[in-house]
PDB file of C-alpha atoms in Angstrom:
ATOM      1  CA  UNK A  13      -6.834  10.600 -16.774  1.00 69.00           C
ATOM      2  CA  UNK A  14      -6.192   8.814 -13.524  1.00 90.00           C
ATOM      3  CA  UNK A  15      -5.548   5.179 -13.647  1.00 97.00           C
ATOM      4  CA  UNK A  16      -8.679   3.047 -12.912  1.00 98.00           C
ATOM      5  CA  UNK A  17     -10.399  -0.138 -13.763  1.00 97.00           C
ATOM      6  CA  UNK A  18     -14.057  -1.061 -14.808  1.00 97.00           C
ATOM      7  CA  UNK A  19     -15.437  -4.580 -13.854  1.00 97.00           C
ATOM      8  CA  UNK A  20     -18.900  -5.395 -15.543  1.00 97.00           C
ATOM      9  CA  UNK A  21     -20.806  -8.256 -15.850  1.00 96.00           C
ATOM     10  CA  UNK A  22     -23.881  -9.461 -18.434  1.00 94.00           C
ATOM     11  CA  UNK A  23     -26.927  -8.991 -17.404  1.00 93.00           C
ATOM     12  CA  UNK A  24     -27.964 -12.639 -18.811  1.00 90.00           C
ATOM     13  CA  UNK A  25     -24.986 -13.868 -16.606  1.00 90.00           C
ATOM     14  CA  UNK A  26     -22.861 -15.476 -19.433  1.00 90.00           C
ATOM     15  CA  UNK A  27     -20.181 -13.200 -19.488  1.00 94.00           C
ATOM     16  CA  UNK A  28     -18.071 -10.701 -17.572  1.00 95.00           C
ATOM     17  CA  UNK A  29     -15.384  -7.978 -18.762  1.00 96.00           C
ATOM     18  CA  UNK A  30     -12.893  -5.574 -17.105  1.00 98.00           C
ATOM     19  CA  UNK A  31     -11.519  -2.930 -18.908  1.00 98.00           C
ATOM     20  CA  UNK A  32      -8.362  -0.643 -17.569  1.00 98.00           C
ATOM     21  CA  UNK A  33      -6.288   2.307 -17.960  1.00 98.00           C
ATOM     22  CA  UNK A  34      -2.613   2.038 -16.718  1.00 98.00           C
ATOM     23  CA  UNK A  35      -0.698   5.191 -18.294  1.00 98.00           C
ATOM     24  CA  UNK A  36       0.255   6.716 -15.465  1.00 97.00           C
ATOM     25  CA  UNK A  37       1.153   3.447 -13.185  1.00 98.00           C
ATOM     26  CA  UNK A  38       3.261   2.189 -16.372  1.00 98.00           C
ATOM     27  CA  UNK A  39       4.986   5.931 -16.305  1.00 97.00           C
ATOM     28  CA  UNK A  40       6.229   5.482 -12.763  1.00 96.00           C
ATOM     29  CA  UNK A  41       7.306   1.793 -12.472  1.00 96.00           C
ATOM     30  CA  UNK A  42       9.528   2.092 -15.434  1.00 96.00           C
ATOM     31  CA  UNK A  43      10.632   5.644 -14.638  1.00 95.00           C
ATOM     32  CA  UNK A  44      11.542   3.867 -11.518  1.00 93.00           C
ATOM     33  CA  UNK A  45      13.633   1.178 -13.617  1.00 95.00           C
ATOM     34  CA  UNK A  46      14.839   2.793 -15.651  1.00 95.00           C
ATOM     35  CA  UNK A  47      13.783   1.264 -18.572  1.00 96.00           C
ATOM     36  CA  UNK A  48      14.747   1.673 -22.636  1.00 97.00           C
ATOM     37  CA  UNK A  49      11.329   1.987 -25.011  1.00 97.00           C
ATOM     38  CA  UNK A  50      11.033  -1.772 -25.661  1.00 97.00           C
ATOM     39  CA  UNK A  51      11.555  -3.158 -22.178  1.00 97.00           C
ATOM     40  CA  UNK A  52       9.159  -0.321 -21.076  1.00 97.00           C
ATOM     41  CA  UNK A  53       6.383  -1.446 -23.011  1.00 97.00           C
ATOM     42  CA  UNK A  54       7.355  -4.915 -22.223  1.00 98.00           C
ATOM     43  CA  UNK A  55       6.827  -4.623 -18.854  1.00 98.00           C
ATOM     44  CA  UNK A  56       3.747  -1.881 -19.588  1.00 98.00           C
ATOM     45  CA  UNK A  57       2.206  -4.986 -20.974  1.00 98.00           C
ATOM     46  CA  UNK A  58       2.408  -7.108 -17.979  1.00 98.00           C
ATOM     47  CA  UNK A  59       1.848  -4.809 -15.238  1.00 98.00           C
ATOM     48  CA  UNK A  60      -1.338  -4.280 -17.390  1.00 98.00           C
ATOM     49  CA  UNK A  61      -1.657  -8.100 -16.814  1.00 98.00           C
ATOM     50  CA  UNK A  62      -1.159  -7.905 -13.851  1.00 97.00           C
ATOM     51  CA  UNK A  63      -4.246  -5.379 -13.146  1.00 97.00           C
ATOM     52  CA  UNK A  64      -6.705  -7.194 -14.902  1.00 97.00           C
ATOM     53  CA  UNK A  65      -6.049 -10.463 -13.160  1.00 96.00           C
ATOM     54  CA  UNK A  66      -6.005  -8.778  -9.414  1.00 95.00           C
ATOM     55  CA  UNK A  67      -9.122  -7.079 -10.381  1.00 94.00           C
ATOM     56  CA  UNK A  68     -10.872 -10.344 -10.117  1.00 93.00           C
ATOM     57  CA  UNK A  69      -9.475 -11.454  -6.920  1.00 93.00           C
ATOM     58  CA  UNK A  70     -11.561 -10.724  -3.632  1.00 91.00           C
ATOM     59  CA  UNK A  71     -10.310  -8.882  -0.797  1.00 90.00           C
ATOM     60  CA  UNK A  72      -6.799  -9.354   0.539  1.00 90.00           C
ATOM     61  CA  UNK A  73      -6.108 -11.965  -2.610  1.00 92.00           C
ATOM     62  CA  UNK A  74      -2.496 -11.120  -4.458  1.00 93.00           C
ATOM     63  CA  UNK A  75      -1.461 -12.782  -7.691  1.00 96.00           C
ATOM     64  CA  UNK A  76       2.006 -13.110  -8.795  1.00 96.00           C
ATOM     65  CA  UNK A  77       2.694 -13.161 -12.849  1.00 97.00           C
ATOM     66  CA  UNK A  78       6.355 -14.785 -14.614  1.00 97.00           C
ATOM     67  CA  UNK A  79       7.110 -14.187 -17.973  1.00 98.00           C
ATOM     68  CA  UNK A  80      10.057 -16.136 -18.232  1.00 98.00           C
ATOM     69  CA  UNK A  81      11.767 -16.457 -22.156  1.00 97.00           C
ATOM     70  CA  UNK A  82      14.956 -17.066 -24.233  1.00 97.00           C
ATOM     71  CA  UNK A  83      15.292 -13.541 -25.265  1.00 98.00           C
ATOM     72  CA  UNK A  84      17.548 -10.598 -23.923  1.00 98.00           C
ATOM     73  CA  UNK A  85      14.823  -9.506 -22.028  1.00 98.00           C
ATOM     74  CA  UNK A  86      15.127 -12.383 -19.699  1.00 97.00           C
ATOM     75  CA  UNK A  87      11.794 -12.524 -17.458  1.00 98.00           C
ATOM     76  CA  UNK A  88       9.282  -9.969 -16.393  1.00 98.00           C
ATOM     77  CA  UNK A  89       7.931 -10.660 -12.730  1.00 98.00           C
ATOM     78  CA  UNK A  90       4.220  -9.057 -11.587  1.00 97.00           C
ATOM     79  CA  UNK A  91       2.689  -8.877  -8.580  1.00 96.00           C
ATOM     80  CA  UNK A  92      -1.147  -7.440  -7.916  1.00 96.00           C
ATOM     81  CA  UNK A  93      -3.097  -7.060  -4.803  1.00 95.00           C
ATOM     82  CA  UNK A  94      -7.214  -7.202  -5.088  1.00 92.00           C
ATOM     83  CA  UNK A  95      -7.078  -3.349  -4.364  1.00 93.00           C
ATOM     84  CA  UNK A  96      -6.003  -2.155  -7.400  1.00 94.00           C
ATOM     85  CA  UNK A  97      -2.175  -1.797  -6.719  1.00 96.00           C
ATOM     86  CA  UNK A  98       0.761  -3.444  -8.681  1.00 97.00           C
ATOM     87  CA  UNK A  99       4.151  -4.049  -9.367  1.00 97.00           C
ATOM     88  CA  UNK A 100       7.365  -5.171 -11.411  1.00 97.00           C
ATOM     89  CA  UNK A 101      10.255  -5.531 -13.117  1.00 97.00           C
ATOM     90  CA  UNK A 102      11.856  -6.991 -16.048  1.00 97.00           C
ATOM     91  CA  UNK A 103      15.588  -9.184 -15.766  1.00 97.00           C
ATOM     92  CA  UNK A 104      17.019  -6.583 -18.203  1.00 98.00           C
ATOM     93  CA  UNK A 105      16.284  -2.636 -18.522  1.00 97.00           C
ATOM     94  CA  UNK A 106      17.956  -1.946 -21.248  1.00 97.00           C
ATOM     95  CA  UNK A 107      16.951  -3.797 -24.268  1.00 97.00           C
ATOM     96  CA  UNK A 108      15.688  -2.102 -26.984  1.00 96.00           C
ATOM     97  CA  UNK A 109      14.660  -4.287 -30.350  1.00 96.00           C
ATOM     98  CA  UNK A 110      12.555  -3.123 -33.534  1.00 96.00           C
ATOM     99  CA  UNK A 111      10.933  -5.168 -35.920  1.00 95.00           C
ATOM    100  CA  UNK A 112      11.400  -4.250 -39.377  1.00 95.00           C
ATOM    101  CA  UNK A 113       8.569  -1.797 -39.682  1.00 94.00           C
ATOM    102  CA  UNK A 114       9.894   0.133 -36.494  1.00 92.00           C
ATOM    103  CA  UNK A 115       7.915  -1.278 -34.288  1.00 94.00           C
ATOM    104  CA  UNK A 116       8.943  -1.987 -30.842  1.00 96.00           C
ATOM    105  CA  UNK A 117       9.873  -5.772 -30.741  1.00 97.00           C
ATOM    106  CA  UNK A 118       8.587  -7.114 -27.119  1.00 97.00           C
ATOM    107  CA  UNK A 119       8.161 -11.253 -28.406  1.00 97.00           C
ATOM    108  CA  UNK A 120      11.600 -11.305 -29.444  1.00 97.00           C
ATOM    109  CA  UNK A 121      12.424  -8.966 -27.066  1.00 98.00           C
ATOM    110  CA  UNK A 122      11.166 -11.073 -24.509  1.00 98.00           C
ATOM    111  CA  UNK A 123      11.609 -14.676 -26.423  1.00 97.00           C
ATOM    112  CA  UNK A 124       9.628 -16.911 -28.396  1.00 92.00           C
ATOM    113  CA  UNK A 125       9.982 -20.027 -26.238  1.00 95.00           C
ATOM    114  CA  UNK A 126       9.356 -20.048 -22.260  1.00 97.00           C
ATOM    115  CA  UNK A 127       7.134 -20.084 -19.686  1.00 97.00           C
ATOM    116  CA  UNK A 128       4.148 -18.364 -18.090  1.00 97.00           C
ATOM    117  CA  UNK A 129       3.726 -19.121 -14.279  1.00 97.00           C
ATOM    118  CA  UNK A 130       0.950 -17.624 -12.230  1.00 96.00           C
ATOM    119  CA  UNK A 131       0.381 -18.545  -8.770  1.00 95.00           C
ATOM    120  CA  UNK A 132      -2.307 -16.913  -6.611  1.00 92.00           C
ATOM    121  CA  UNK A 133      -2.262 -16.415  -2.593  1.00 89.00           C
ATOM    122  CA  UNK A 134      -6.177 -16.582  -2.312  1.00 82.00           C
ATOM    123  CA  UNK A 135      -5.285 -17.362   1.749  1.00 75.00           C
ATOM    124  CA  UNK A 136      -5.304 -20.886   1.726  1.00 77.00           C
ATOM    125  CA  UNK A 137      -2.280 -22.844   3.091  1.00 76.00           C
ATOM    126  CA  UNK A 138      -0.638 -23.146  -0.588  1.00 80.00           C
ATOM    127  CA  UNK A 139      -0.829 -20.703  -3.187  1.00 82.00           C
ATOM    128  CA  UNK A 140      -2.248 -22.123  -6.604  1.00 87.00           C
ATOM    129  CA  UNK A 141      -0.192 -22.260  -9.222  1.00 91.00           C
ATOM    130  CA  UNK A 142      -0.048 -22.543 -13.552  1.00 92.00           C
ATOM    131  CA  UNK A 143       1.814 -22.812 -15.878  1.00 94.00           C
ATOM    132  CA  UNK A 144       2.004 -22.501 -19.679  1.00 95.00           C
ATOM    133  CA  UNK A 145       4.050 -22.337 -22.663  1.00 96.00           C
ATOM    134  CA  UNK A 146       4.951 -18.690 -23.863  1.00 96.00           C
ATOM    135  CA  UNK A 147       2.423 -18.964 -27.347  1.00 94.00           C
ATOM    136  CA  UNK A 148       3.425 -15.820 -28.887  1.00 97.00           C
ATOM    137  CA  UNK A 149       5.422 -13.707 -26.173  1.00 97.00           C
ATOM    138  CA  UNK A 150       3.568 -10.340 -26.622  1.00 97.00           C
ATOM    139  CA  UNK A 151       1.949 -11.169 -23.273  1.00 97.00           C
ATOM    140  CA  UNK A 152      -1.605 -10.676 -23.878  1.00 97.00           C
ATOM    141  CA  UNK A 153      -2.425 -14.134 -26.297  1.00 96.00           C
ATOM    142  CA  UNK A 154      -0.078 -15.269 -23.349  1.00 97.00           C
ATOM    143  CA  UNK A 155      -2.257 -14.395 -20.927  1.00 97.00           C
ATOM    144  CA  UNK A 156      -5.402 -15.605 -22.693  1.00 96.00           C
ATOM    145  CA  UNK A 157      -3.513 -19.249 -23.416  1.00 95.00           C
ATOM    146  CA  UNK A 158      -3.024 -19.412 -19.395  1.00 96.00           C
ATOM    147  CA  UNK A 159      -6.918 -18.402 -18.960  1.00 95.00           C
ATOM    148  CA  UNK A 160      -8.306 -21.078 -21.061  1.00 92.00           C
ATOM    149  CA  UNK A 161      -5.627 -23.847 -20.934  1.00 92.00           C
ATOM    150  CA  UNK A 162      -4.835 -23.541 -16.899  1.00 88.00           C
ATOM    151  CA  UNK A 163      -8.105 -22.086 -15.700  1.00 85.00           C
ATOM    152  CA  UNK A 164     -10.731 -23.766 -18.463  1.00 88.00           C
ATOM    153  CA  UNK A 165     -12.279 -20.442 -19.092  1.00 87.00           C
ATOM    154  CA  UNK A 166     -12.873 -19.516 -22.320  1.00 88.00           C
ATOM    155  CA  UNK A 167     -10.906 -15.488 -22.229  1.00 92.00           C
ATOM    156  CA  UNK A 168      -9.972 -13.176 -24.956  1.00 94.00           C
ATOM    157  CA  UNK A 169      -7.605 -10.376 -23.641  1.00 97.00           C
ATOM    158  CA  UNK A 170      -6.231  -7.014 -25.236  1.00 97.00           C
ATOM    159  CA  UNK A 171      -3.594  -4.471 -24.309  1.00 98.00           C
ATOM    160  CA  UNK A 172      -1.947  -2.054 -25.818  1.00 97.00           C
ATOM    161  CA  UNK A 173       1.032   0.715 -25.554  1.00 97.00           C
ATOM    162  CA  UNK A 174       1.804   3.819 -26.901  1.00 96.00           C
ATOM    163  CA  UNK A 175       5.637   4.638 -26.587  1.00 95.00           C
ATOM    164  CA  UNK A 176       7.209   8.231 -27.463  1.00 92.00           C
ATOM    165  CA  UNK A 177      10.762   7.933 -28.891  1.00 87.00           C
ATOM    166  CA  UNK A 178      12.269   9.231 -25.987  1.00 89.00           C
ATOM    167  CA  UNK A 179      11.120   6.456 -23.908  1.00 90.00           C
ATOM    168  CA  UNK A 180       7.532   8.878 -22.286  1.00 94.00           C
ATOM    169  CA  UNK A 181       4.448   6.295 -22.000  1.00 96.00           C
ATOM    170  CA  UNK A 182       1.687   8.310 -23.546  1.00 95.00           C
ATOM    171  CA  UNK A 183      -1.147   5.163 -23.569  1.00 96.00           C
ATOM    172  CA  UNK A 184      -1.338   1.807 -22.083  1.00 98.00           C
ATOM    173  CA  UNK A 185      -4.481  -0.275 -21.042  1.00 98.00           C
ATOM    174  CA  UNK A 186      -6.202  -3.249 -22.114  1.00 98.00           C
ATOM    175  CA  UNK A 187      -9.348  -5.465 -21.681  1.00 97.00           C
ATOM    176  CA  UNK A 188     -10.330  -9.053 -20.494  1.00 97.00           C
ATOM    177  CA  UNK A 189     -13.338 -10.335 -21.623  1.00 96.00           C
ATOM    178  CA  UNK A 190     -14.669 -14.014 -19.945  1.00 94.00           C
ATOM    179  CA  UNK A 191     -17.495 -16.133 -21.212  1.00 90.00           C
ATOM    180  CA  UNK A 192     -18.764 -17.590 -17.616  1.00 88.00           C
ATOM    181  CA  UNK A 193     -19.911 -21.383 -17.613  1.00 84.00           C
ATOM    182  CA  UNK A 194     -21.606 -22.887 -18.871  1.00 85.00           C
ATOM    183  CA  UNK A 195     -20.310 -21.698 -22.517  1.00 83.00           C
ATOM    184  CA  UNK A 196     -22.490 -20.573 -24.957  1.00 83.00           C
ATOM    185  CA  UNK A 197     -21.037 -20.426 -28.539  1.00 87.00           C
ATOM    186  CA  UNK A 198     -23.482 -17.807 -29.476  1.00 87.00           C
ATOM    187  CA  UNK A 199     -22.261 -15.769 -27.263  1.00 85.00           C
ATOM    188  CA  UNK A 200     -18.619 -15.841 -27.856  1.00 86.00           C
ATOM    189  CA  UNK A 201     -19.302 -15.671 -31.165  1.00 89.00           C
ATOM    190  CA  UNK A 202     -20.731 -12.309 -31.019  1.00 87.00           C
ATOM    191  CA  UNK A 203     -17.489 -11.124 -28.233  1.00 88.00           C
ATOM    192  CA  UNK A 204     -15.265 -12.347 -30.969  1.00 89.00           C
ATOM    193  CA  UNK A 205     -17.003 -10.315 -33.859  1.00 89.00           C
ATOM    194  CA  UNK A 206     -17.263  -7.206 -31.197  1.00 87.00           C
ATOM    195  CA  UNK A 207     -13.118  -7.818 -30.691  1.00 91.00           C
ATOM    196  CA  UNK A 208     -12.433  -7.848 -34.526  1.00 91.00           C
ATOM    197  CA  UNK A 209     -14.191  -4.687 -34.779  1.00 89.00           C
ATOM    198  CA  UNK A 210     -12.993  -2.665 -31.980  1.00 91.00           C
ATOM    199  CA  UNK A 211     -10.346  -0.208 -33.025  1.00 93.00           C
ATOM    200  CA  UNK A 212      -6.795  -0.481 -32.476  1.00 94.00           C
ATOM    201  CA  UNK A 213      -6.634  -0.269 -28.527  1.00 96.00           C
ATOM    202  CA  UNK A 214      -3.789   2.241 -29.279  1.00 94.00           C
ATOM    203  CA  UNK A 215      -5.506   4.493 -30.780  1.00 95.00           C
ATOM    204  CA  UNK A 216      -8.640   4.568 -28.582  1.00 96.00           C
ATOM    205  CA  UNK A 217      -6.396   5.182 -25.500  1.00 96.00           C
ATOM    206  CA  UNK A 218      -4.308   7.763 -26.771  1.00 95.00           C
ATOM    207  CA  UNK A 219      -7.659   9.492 -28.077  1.00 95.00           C
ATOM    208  CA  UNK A 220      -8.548   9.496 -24.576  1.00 94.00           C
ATOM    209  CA  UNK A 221     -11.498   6.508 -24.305  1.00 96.00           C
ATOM    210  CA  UNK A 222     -12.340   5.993 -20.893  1.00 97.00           C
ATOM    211  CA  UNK A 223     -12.460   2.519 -19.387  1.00 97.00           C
ATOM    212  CA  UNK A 224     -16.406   2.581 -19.512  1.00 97.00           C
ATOM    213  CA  UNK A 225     -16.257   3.643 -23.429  1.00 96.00           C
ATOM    214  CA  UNK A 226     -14.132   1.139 -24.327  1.00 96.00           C
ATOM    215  CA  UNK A 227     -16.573  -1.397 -22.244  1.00 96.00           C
ATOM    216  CA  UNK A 228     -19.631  -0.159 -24.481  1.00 95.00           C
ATOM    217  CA  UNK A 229     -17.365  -0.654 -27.497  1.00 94.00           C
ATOM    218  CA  UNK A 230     -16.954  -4.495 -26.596  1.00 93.00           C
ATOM    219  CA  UNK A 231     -20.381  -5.500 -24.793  1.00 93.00           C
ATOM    220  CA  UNK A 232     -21.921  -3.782 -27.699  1.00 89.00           C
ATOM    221  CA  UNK A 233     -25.444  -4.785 -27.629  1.00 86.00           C
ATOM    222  CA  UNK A 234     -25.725  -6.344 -24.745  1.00 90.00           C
ATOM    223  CA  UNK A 235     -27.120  -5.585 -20.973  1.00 93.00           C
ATOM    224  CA  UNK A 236     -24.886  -5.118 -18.406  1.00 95.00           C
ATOM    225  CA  UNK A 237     -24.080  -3.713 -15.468  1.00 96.00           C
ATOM    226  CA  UNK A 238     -20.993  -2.270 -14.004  1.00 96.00           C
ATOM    227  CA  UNK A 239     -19.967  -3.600 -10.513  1.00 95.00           C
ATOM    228  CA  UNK A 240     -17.113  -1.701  -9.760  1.00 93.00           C
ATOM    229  CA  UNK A 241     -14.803   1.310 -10.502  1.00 96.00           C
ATOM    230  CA  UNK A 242     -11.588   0.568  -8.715  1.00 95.00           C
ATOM    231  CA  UNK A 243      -8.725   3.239  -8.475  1.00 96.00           C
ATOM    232  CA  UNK A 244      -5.396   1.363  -9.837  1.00 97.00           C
ATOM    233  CA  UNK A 245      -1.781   2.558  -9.347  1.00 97.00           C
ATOM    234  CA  UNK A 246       1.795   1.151  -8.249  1.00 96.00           C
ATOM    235  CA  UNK A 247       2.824   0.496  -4.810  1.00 94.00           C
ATOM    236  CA  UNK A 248       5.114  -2.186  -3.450  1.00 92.00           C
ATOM    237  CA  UNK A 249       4.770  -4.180  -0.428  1.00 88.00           C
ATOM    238  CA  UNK A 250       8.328  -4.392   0.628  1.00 89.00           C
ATOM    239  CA  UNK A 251       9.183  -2.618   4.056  1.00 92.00           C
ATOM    240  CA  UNK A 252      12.471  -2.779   6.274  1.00 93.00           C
ATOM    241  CA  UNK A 253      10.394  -5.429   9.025  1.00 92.00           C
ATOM    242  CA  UNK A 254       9.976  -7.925   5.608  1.00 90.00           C
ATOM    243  CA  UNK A 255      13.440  -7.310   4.596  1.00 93.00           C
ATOM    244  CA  UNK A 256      14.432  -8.327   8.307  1.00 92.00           C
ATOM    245  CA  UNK A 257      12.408 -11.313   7.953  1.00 91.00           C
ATOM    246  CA  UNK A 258      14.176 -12.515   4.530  1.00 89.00           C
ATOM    247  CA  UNK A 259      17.467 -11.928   6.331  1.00 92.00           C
ATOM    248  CA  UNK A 260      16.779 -13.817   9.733  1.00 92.00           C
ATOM    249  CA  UNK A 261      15.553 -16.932   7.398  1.00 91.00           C
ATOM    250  CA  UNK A 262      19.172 -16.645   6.101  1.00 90.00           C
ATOM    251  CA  UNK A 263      20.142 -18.063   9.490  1.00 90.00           C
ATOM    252  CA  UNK A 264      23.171 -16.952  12.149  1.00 91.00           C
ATOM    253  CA  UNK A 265      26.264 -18.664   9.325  1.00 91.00           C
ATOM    254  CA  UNK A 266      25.392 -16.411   6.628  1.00 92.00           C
ATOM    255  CA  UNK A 267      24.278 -12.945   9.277  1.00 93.00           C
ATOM    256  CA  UNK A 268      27.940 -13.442  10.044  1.00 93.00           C
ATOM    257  CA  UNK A 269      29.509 -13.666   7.123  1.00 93.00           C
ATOM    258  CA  UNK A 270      27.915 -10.358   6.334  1.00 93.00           C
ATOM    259  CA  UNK A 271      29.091  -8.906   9.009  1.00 94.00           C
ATOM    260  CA  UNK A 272      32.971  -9.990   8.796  1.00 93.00           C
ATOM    261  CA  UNK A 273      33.410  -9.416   4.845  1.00 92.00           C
ATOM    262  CA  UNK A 274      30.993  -6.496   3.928  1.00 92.00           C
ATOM    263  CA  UNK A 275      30.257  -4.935   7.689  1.00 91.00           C
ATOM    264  CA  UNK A 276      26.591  -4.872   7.564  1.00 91.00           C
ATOM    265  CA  UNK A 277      24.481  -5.867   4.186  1.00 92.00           C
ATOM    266  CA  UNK A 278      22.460  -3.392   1.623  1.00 92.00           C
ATOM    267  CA  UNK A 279      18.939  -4.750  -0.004  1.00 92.00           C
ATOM    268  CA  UNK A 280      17.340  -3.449  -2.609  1.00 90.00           C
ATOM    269  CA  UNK A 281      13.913  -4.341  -3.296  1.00 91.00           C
ATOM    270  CA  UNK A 282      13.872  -5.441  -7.180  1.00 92.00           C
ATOM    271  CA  UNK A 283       9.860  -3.743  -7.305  1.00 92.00           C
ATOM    272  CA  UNK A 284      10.482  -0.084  -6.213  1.00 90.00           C
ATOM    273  CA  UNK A 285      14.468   0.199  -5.901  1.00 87.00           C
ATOM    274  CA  UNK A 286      14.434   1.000  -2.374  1.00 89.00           C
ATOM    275  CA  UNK A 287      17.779   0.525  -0.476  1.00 91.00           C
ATOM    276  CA  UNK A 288      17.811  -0.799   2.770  1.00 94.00           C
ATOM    277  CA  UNK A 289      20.691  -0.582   5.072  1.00 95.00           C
ATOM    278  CA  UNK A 290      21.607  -3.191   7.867  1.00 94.00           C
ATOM    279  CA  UNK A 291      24.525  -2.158  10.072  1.00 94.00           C
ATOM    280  CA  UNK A 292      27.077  -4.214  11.596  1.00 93.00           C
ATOM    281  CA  UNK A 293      24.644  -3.927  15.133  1.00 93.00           C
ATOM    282  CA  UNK A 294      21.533  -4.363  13.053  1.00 93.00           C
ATOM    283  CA  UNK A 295      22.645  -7.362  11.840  1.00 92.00           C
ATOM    284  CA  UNK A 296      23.854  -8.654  15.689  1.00 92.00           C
ATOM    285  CA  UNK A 297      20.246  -8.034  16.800  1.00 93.00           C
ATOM    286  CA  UNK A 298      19.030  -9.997  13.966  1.00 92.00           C
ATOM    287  CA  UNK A 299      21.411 -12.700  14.654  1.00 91.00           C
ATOM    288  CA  UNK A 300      20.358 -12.795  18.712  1.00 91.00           C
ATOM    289  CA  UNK A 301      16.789 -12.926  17.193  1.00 86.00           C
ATOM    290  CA  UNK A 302      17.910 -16.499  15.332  1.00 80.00           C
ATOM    291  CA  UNK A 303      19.317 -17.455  18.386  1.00 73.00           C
ATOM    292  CA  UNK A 304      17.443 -15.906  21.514  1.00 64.00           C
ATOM    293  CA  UNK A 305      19.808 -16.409  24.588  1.00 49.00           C
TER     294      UNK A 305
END
């Protein structure tokens, strides 16, 4: 199935949903990192995130997502554009933790206590920004906590992973579900009971539920109409001009230095792993572009 996302709204107006698929996006990034089974579906989890909350931006809106904890796993940074792309990347590849029962451990994994900053460029002069405490560091309840704590919008969220033991992502996807303003207790009342009784999300992506079935599953018996189908997958933003730009803000003192200890300067970008080379004469041009004779 190719990655997508559903966006829906009730037809009374009281509450809107997205649902997503993100097996094949997941695949990629961490193929592209990397990554050992636990830090996989770590960062599965928030690029997931990641998807639902750029699916309700408007056009040429980006959020940025950091999950920053005490655990091995160190942070997991997300970005997402309104068009359906995203990426990331977690402080540490290769951490692999199990709970008890075998399962793979991402709250310890990730820590227990920490932070969850989201900051939004919606175009205006600053970005806005949140933050909240890590509540149990499996990243969706995290997610929900920011929703209703930084935002004041009542949210339940879902998402879920299927890792092989050789590391393959054969599922991952979730849900967000938002009861819109004014609240009515009714209302979430039946979403909650709906949530309880939905299947494990595992099990319905693996099975191969679409992002529409799973929407039936949790608007169950109540109107609504689907607003958009939007085509999700990874891409990064970073490109040799931005790289450029970091390195002129850097100033002439430290262009130099490059140049007389290491001969030119390599970047990678930490979102895709692409390697960018300067050159000794790269870095001169960049240098005369600090300081324009």
């Amino acid at each position: 199935m190719t990655d997508y996302m559903v966006r829906a709204i009730a037809k009374s107006g009281t509450v809107r949903a997205l649902t997503c698929v993100t097996t094949n996006t997941v695949s990629e990034v961490c193929r592209r990192h990397g990554t050992l089974p636990t830090a996989t579906a770590a960062l599965g989890r928030a690029l997931t995130a990641g998807t639902l909350m750029g699916a309700m931006l408007k056009s040429g809106q980006r959020v940025a997502m950091r999950f920053e904890g005490n655990g091995p796993l160190k942070k997991i940074v997300i970005e997402a554009d309104s068009d359906g792309s995203v990426r990331g990347y977690v402080g540490d590849t290769q951490v692999h933790m199990l709970r008890p029962d075998g399962a793979l451990d991402v709250p310890n994994a990730l820590g227990r206590a920490g932070f969850l900053t989201v900051a939004k460029d919606l175009g205006l002069k600053e970005p806005y920004r949140g933050t909240v405490q890590l509540y149990t560091s499996a990243i969706a309840e995290d997610l929900a906590l920011y929703l209703v704590e930084s935002e004041q919008i009542p949210s339940a969220v879902g998402i879920a992973e299927f890792i092989e033991q050789d590391g393959a992502v054969t599922a991952c996807g979730g849900f967000l579900i938002q009861a819109i303003p004014p609240v009515d207790p009714l209302v979430v009342e039946e979403l909650m009971d709906h949530i309880e009784k939905l299947p494990p999300l595992s099990e319905l992506l693996r099975g191969g539920n679409t992002p529409e079935e799973i929407m039936e599953m949790l608007l169950s018996g109540m109107e609504y109409d689907i607003l958009e189908k939007r085509a999700v997958g990874f891409a990064c933003s970073c490109s040799r001009e931005r790289i450029e730009r970091v390195l002129i803000s850097m100033g002439k003192k430290e262009l130099t230095a490059m140049i007389k200890e290491q001969h030119g300067a390599e970047v990678t970008c930490e979102f895709c792993g692409e390697h960018y080379h300067f050159s000794e004469t790269d870095l001169e041009r960049l240098i005369a572009e600090v300081e324009p004779s």
